[in-house]
Amino acid sequence: MSTENTGNTGAGAESTESGQDQYTLQDPVSQHPTIEPPAEAIAPPGLEREMTPLADHGAGSYRGSGRLKGRKALITGADSGIGAAVAIAFAREGADVALSYLPEEEEDAQRVVELIEAAGQKAVPVPGDVTDRLYCNELVAAAINGLGGLDILVNNAGKQVSVPNLTEITDEQFDLTYKTNVYAMFWITKEALPHLKPGAAIINTTSIQAYSPSETLVDYASTKAAINTFSKALSQQLAPKGIRVNTVAPGPIWTPLQPSGGQAPEALPEFGKDTPLGRAGQPAELAPAFVFLASQESSYVIGETLHVNGGMPTP
Ligand code: NAD
Ligand code: MG
């Protein structure tokens, strides 16, 4: 466990920060260190300060350039990992951000709220459980009230629990994994849609697991395939209305989801080493993909999957 924690910016003794902004030419192999996390689980949903090493969310490196000026974004799972990196980047690009996360993740969420406000943008924290239909309704309403509208929806909250045998996946786990990853996306999108105008963007977080599923992630991997096809179908429906739907498919990224049950503890020291880059990705490396798909730069990009996976080939 890291005890010398300075916050969830990856600025601790075992820093994973690149130290350079996203425009600086670097060798991607060594841009972030090859991490070797201990074979120790943390309690779900996992907090950033419990991670060894700490992750890099781009707090010390992401440089905005007005690409999302004046936009209003709702991001689920925005307290930590990929969602936190996206929230920080969106704010630095000029967007106000509503954040969904579990109440027990308040300390991670507050850190992101501070960073959004430090970027001069509004943050609207809305804690709750996305497996609760009522909360999903309230979340969208709170985001729209707090932000004064909605232009960007990022369905990013996710549940991943590694189980070696299908017979050991409890019905409860199967249900919660589908509720978190698939149903919540449906519910939140359904609530948000009447408020979205031409120019709006929906971005759903899928996974390399939709293409190259692990034997221990049968339930999780299949939710990610569902997210892919849901997104492609919805993109066809909404394109004529001027609303673009796309997905980002991360590879192995160092986030609380992984040590908190997403991987078996014994798999953690090797996490991400089997990619062509030879290392796990950091949340900071995901943010530019979401920024691109949220911004007007991607006006002709619809129903697409942007892979950010260290070089693993996908169909
Ligand atoms: P993370 O743990 O930092 O983020 C996941 C977030 O989901 C949590 O912080 C939590 O706020 C939210 N969440 C989970 N259950 C919830 C619930 N019932 N109610 C409300 N919020 C809930 O991990 P992450 O890796 O950044 O995950 C973000 C997304 O990226 C997920 O969809 C995950 O499946 C996907 N993903 C991650 C990886 C990876 O290697 N880390 C790879 C591919 C895809
Ligand atoms: Mg979290």
Coordinates of C-alpha atoms and ligand atoms in Angstrom, one line a residue:
M1 CA 0.0 0.0 0.0
S2 CA 1.1 3.5 -0.7
T3 CA 1.3 5.5 2.5
E4 CA 3.1 8.6 1.1
N5 CA 0.0 9.5 -0.8
T6 CA -0.2 13.1 -2.1
G7 CA -3.6 12.7 -3.7
N8 CA -4.7 10.7 -6.6
T9 CA -2.5 12.4 -9.2
G10 CA 0.1 9.7 -9.4
A11 CA 2.6 12.1 -7.7
G12 CA 3.7 9.6 -5.0
A13 CA 7.0 7.9 -4.6
E14 CA 6.2 5.4 -7.3
S15 CA 5.0 8.0 -9.8
T16 CA 3.5 6.8 -13.1
E17 CA 3.3 10.4 -14.5
S18 CA 4.9 11.1 -17.8
G19 CA 5.7 14.7 -16.8
Q20 CA 5.1 16.0 -20.3
D21 CA 1.9 17.2 -21.8
Q22 CA 0.0 15.2 -24.5
Y23 CA 1.6 17.3 -27.3
T24 CA 5.2 16.5 -26.5
L25 CA 7.0 14.0 -28.6
Q26 CA 7.9 11.0 -26.5
D27 CA 8.6 7.3 -26.8
P28 CA 5.3 5.6 -25.9
V29 CA 7.2 2.5 -24.7
S30 CA 8.8 4.5 -21.9
Q31 CA 6.3 7.4 -21.6
H32 CA 4.9 5.8 -18.5
P33 CA 6.8 3.1 -16.4
T34 CA 6.2 -0.6 -16.8
I35 CA 4.4 -1.2 -13.5
E36 CA 4.6 -4.3 -11.3
P37 CA 1.7 -4.0 -8.9
P38 CA 1.9 -6.3 -5.8
A39 CA -0.3 -9.4 -5.9
E40 CA -2.7 -7.8 -3.4
A41 CA -6.4 -7.1 -3.7
I42 CA -8.1 -3.9 -2.4
A43 CA -11.7 -3.8 -1.4
P44 CA -14.2 -2.9 -4.2
P45 CA -15.0 -0.4 -5.6
G46 CA -11.4 0.7 -4.8
L47 CA -10.0 4.1 -4.0
E48 CA -7.1 5.7 -5.8
R49 CA -5.0 6.1 -2.6
E50 CA -5.1 2.4 -2.1
M51 CA -3.3 1.7 -5.4
T52 CA 0.4 0.7 -5.6
P53 CA 1.6 2.4 -7.7
L54 CA -0.6 5.4 -7.9
A55 CA -2.1 6.1 -11.4
D56 CA -1.7 9.1 -13.6
H57 CA -4.9 10.9 -14.5
G58 CA -3.1 13.7 -16.4
A59 CA -3.6 16.2 -13.5
G60 CA 0.1 17.2 -13.9
S61 CA 0.2 17.0 -17.7
Y62 CA -3.0 17.5 -19.6
R63 CA -3.0 20.8 -21.4
G64 CA -6.3 22.1 -22.8
S65 CA -6.8 24.1 -25.9
G66 CA -10.5 25.2 -25.9
R67 CA -11.7 22.1 -27.8
L68 CA -14.9 21.8 -25.6
K69 CA -15.4 25.4 -24.7
G70 CA -18.9 26.0 -23.2
R71 CA -19.9 22.3 -23.4
K72 CA -21.8 20.6 -20.6
A73 CA -20.8 17.0 -19.9
L74 CA -22.1 14.2 -17.7
I75 CA -19.6 11.4 -17.0
T76 CA -20.4 8.3 -15.0
G77 CA -17.6 6.7 -12.9
A78 CA -15.9 10.1 -13.0
D79 CA -14.3 9.8 -9.5
S80 CA -11.4 7.6 -10.5
G81 CA -9.5 5.8 -13.3
I82 CA -10.5 6.6 -16.9
G83 CA -13.6 8.7 -15.9
A84 CA -11.4 10.9 -13.7
A85 CA -8.9 11.5 -16.5
V86 CA -11.7 12.3 -18.9
A87 CA -13.3 14.7 -16.4
I88 CA -10.0 16.6 -15.8
A89 CA -9.4 16.8 -19.6
F90 CA -12.9 17.9 -20.4
A91 CA -12.7 20.7 -17.8
R92 CA -9.3 21.8 -19.2
E93 CA -10.9 21.9 -22.6
G94 CA -13.5 24.3 -21.3
A95 CA -16.4 22.0 -20.3
D96 CA -18.5 22.0 -17.1
V97 CA -18.8 18.5 -15.8
A98 CA -21.4 16.5 -13.8
L99 CA -19.9 13.5 -12.0
S100 CA -21.6 10.2 -11.1
Y101 CA -19.9 7.9 -8.7
L102 CA -20.7 5.7 -5.7
P103 CA -21.1 7.4 -2.3
E104 CA -18.2 5.5 -0.9
E105 CA -16.0 7.1 -3.5
E106 CA -16.5 10.6 -2.2
E107 CA -12.9 11.3 -1.5
D108 CA -11.8 10.4 -5.1
A109 CA -14.7 12.4 -6.5
Q110 CA -13.8 15.5 -4.4
R111 CA -10.3 15.4 -5.8
V112 CA -11.7 15.5 -9.3
V113 CA -14.2 18.3 -8.3
E114 CA -11.2 20.4 -7.1
L115 CA -9.3 19.8 -10.3
I116 CA -12.4 20.8 -12.4
E117 CA -12.8 23.9 -10.4
A118 CA -9.1 24.7 -10.6
A119 CA -9.6 24.7 -14.4
G120 CA -12.2 27.4 -13.9
Q121 CA -15.1 25.2 -14.7
K122 CA -18.2 24.1 -12.8
A123 CA -18.4 20.6 -11.2
V124 CA -21.7 19.0 -10.3
P125 CA -21.2 15.9 -8.1
V126 CA -24.1 13.5 -8.0
P127 CA -23.3 10.4 -5.9
G128 CA -25.5 7.3 -6.2
D129 CA -25.8 3.8 -7.5
V130 CA -26.4 3.4 -11.3
T131 CA -27.9 -0.1 -10.8
D132 CA -30.9 1.8 -9.3
R133 CA -33.2 3.0 -12.1
L134 CA -34.5 5.9 -9.9
Y135 CA -31.0 7.2 -9.3
C136 CA -30.3 7.2 -13.1
N137 CA -33.3 9.4 -13.6
E138 CA -32.3 11.7 -10.7
L139 CA -28.7 11.8 -12.1
V140 CA -29.7 13.1 -15.5
A141 CA -32.1 15.7 -13.9
A142 CA -29.4 16.8 -11.4
A143 CA -26.8 17.1 -14.2
I144 CA -29.1 19.1 -16.5
N145 CA -30.3 21.4 -13.6
G146 CA -26.7 21.9 -12.3
L147 CA -25.1 22.5 -15.7
G148 CA -28.0 24.2 -17.4
G149 CA -28.2 21.6 -20.2
L150 CA -26.3 18.7 -21.6
D151 CA -24.1 18.3 -24.7
I152 CA -21.9 15.3 -23.9
L153 CA -22.8 12.0 -22.2
V154 CA -20.1 9.6 -21.2
N155 CA -21.4 6.2 -20.0
N156 CA -18.2 5.0 -18.3
A157 CA -19.2 3.4 -15.0
G158 CA -18.3 -0.3 -15.0
K159 CA -18.1 -3.4 -12.9
Q160 CA -15.6 -6.2 -13.5
V161 CA -15.1 -9.2 -11.3
S162 CA -12.7 -12.0 -12.3
V163 CA -14.0 -15.5 -11.6
P164 CA -12.2 -18.6 -13.0
N165 CA -15.3 -20.8 -13.5
L166 CA -18.7 -20.0 -14.8
T167 CA -20.2 -22.2 -12.1
E168 CA -18.8 -19.8 -9.5
I169 CA -20.3 -16.6 -11.0
T170 CA -23.2 -15.9 -8.7
D171 CA -26.5 -14.8 -10.1
E172 CA -26.1 -11.6 -8.1
Q173 CA -22.7 -10.8 -9.7
F174 CA -24.1 -11.6 -13.2
D175 CA -27.1 -9.3 -12.5
L176 CA -25.0 -6.4 -11.1
T177 CA -22.4 -6.6 -13.9
Y178 CA -25.2 -6.3 -16.5
K179 CA -27.1 -3.7 -14.5
T180 CA -23.9 -1.5 -14.1
N181 CA -22.5 -1.9 -17.6
V182 CA -25.5 -2.3 -19.8
Y183 CA -28.8 -1.4 -18.1
A184 CA -27.4 1.9 -16.6
M185 CA -26.2 2.9 -20.0
F186 CA -29.7 2.3 -21.4
W187 CA -31.4 4.1 -18.6
I188 CA -29.2 7.1 -18.5
T189 CA -29.1 7.5 -22.3
K190 CA -32.9 7.1 -22.4
E191 CA -33.3 9.9 -19.8
A192 CA -30.8 12.2 -21.4
L193 CA -31.9 11.8 -25.0
P194 CA -34.9 14.2 -25.0
H195 CA -32.5 16.9 -23.8
L196 CA -29.7 16.4 -26.4
K197 CA -29.5 18.8 -29.3
P198 CA -27.8 18.5 -32.7
G199 CA -24.0 18.6 -32.0
A200 CA -24.3 16.5 -28.9
A201 CA -22.1 13.4 -28.4
I202 CA -22.6 10.2 -26.5
I203 CA -19.5 8.2 -25.8
N204 CA -19.7 4.7 -24.2
T205 CA -16.7 2.9 -22.6
T206 CA -16.4 -0.6 -24.0
S207 CA -13.2 -2.8 -23.8
I208 CA -10.7 -4.9 -25.6
Q209 CA -12.6 -7.6 -23.7
A210 CA -15.4 -7.3 -26.4
Y211 CA -12.9 -8.5 -29.0
S212 CA -10.4 -10.7 -27.1
P213 CA -12.3 -11.9 -24.0
S214 CA -10.5 -13.4 -21.0
E215 CA -11.6 -16.8 -19.8
T216 CA -12.1 -15.4 -16.3
L217 CA -14.4 -12.5 -17.4
V218 CA -17.3 -14.2 -19.2
D219 CA -20.0 -12.0 -17.8
Y220 CA -18.0 -8.7 -18.0
A221 CA -16.7 -9.4 -21.5
S222 CA -20.2 -10.1 -22.8
T223 CA -21.5 -6.8 -21.4
K224 CA -18.8 -5.0 -23.4
A225 CA -19.9 -6.7 -26.6
A226 CA -23.4 -5.6 -25.8
I227 CA -22.2 -2.0 -25.3
N228 CA -20.5 -2.1 -28.7
T229 CA -23.6 -3.3 -30.6
F230 CA -25.9 -1.0 -28.6
S231 CA -23.7 1.9 -29.5
K232 CA -23.5 1.0 -33.2
A233 CA -27.3 0.5 -33.5
L234 CA -28.1 3.8 -31.6
S235 CA -25.6 5.7 -33.7
Q236 CA -27.6 4.8 -36.8
Q237 CA -30.8 6.0 -35.2
L238 CA -29.3 9.3 -33.9
A239 CA -27.0 10.4 -36.7
P240 CA -29.8 11.9 -38.8
K241 CA -30.7 13.9 -35.6
G242 CA -27.2 15.3 -35.4
I243 CA -26.3 13.3 -32.3
R244 CA -23.1 11.2 -32.6
V245 CA -22.6 8.0 -30.7
N246 CA -19.2 6.4 -30.5
T247 CA -17.2 4.2 -28.1
V248 CA -13.7 4.0 -26.7
A249 CA -12.3 0.5 -26.1
P250 CA -9.5 0.6 -23.6
G251 CA -6.9 -2.2 -23.2
P252 CA -5.3 -2.9 -19.8
I253 CA -5.4 0.5 -17.9
W254 CA -4.1 0.9 -14.3
T255 CA -7.3 1.9 -12.4
P256 CA -8.9 0.8 -9.1
L257 CA -11.2 -1.5 -11.0
Q258 CA -8.3 -3.9 -11.6
P259 CA -6.8 -4.5 -8.1
S260 CA -10.3 -4.4 -6.5
G261 CA -11.4 -7.7 -8.1
G262 CA -11.1 -7.0 -11.8
Q263 CA -8.0 -9.2 -11.9
A264 CA -7.0 -12.2 -9.7
P265 CA -4.3 -10.8 -7.3
E266 CA -1.7 -13.1 -8.8
A267 CA -2.3 -11.6 -12.2
L268 CA -1.6 -8.0 -11.1
P269 CA 2.3 -8.0 -11.2
E270 CA 2.0 -8.9 -15.0
F271 CA -0.8 -6.5 -15.7
G272 CA -0.5 -5.0 -19.2
K273 CA 2.9 -6.5 -20.0
D274 CA 1.5 -8.6 -22.8
T275 CA 0.7 -5.6 -24.9
P276 CA 3.0 -4.7 -27.8
L277 CA 4.1 -1.6 -25.7
G278 CA 4.9 -4.0 -22.9
R279 CA 3.2 -2.0 -20.2
A280 CA -0.2 -1.1 -18.8
G281 CA -1.8 2.1 -19.9
Q282 CA -2.4 5.0 -17.6
P283 CA -5.9 6.8 -17.4
A284 CA -4.3 10.0 -18.7
E285 CA -3.6 8.2 -22.0
L286 CA -7.4 7.6 -22.5
A287 CA -8.5 11.2 -22.2
P288 CA -7.5 12.5 -25.6
A289 CA -9.7 9.8 -27.3
F290 CA -12.8 10.9 -25.4
V291 CA -12.0 14.6 -26.1
F292 CA -11.7 13.9 -29.8
L293 CA -15.1 12.0 -29.9
A294 CA -16.8 14.7 -27.8
S295 CA -15.5 17.6 -29.8
Q296 CA -16.7 18.9 -33.2
E297 CA -13.4 17.7 -34.7
S298 CA -15.1 14.2 -35.0
S299 CA -18.2 15.6 -36.8
Y300 CA -18.1 12.7 -39.4
V301 CA -17.1 10.0 -36.9
I302 CA -20.2 7.9 -36.0
G303 CA -20.6 4.4 -34.7
E304 CA -16.9 4.1 -34.4
T305 CA -14.8 2.3 -31.8
L306 CA -11.5 4.1 -30.8
H307 CA -9.1 1.5 -29.5
V308 CA -6.6 2.7 -26.9
N309 CA -4.9 -0.6 -26.0
G310 CA -1.2 -0.5 -26.4
G311 CA -1.2 -2.1 -29.8
M312 CA -3.4 -5.2 -29.4
P313 CA -4.9 -6.0 -32.8
T314 CA -8.7 -5.9 -33.0
P315 CA -11.0 -7.0 -35.8
Ligands
NAD1 P1 -12.7 2.7 -12.0 O1 -12.9 1.8 -10.9 O2 -11.8 3.8 -11.7 O3 -14.0 3.3 -12.6 C1 -15.2 2.6 -12.6 C2 -16.2 3.5 -11.9 O4 -17.5 2.9 -12.1 C3 -16.1 3.5 -10.4 O5 -15.2 4.6 -10.0 C4 -17.5 3.8 -9.9 O6 -17.7 5.2 -9.7 C5 -18.3 3.4 -11.1 N1 -19.3 2.4 -10.7 C6 -19.2 1.1 -10.6 N2 -20.3 0.5 -10.1 C7 -21.2 1.6 -9.9 C8 -22.5 1.7 -9.4 N3 -23.2 0.6 -9.1 N4 -23.1 2.9 -9.4 C9 -22.4 4.0 -9.7 N5 -21.1 4.0 -10.2 C10 -20.5 2.8 -10.3 O7 -12.1 1.8 -13.2 P2 -11.9 2.2 -14.8 O8 -11.0 1.1 -15.3 O9 -11.5 3.6 -15.0 O10 -13.4 1.9 -15.4 C11 -14.0 2.8 -16.3 C12 -14.6 2.0 -17.5 O11 -13.5 1.6 -18.2 C13 -15.4 0.8 -17.1 O12 -16.5 0.8 -17.9 C14 -14.5 -0.3 -17.4 O13 -15.2 -1.5 -17.8 C15 -13.8 0.2 -18.6 N6 -12.5 -0.4 -19.0 C16 -11.5 -0.5 -18.1 C17 -10.3 -1.1 -18.5 C18 -9.1 -1.2 -17.6 O14 -8.2 -1.9 -17.9 N7 -9.1 -0.5 -16.5 C19 -10.2 -1.7 -19.7 C20 -11.3 -1.7 -20.6 C21 -12.5 -1.0 -20.2
MG2 MG -13.8 4.8 -8.4

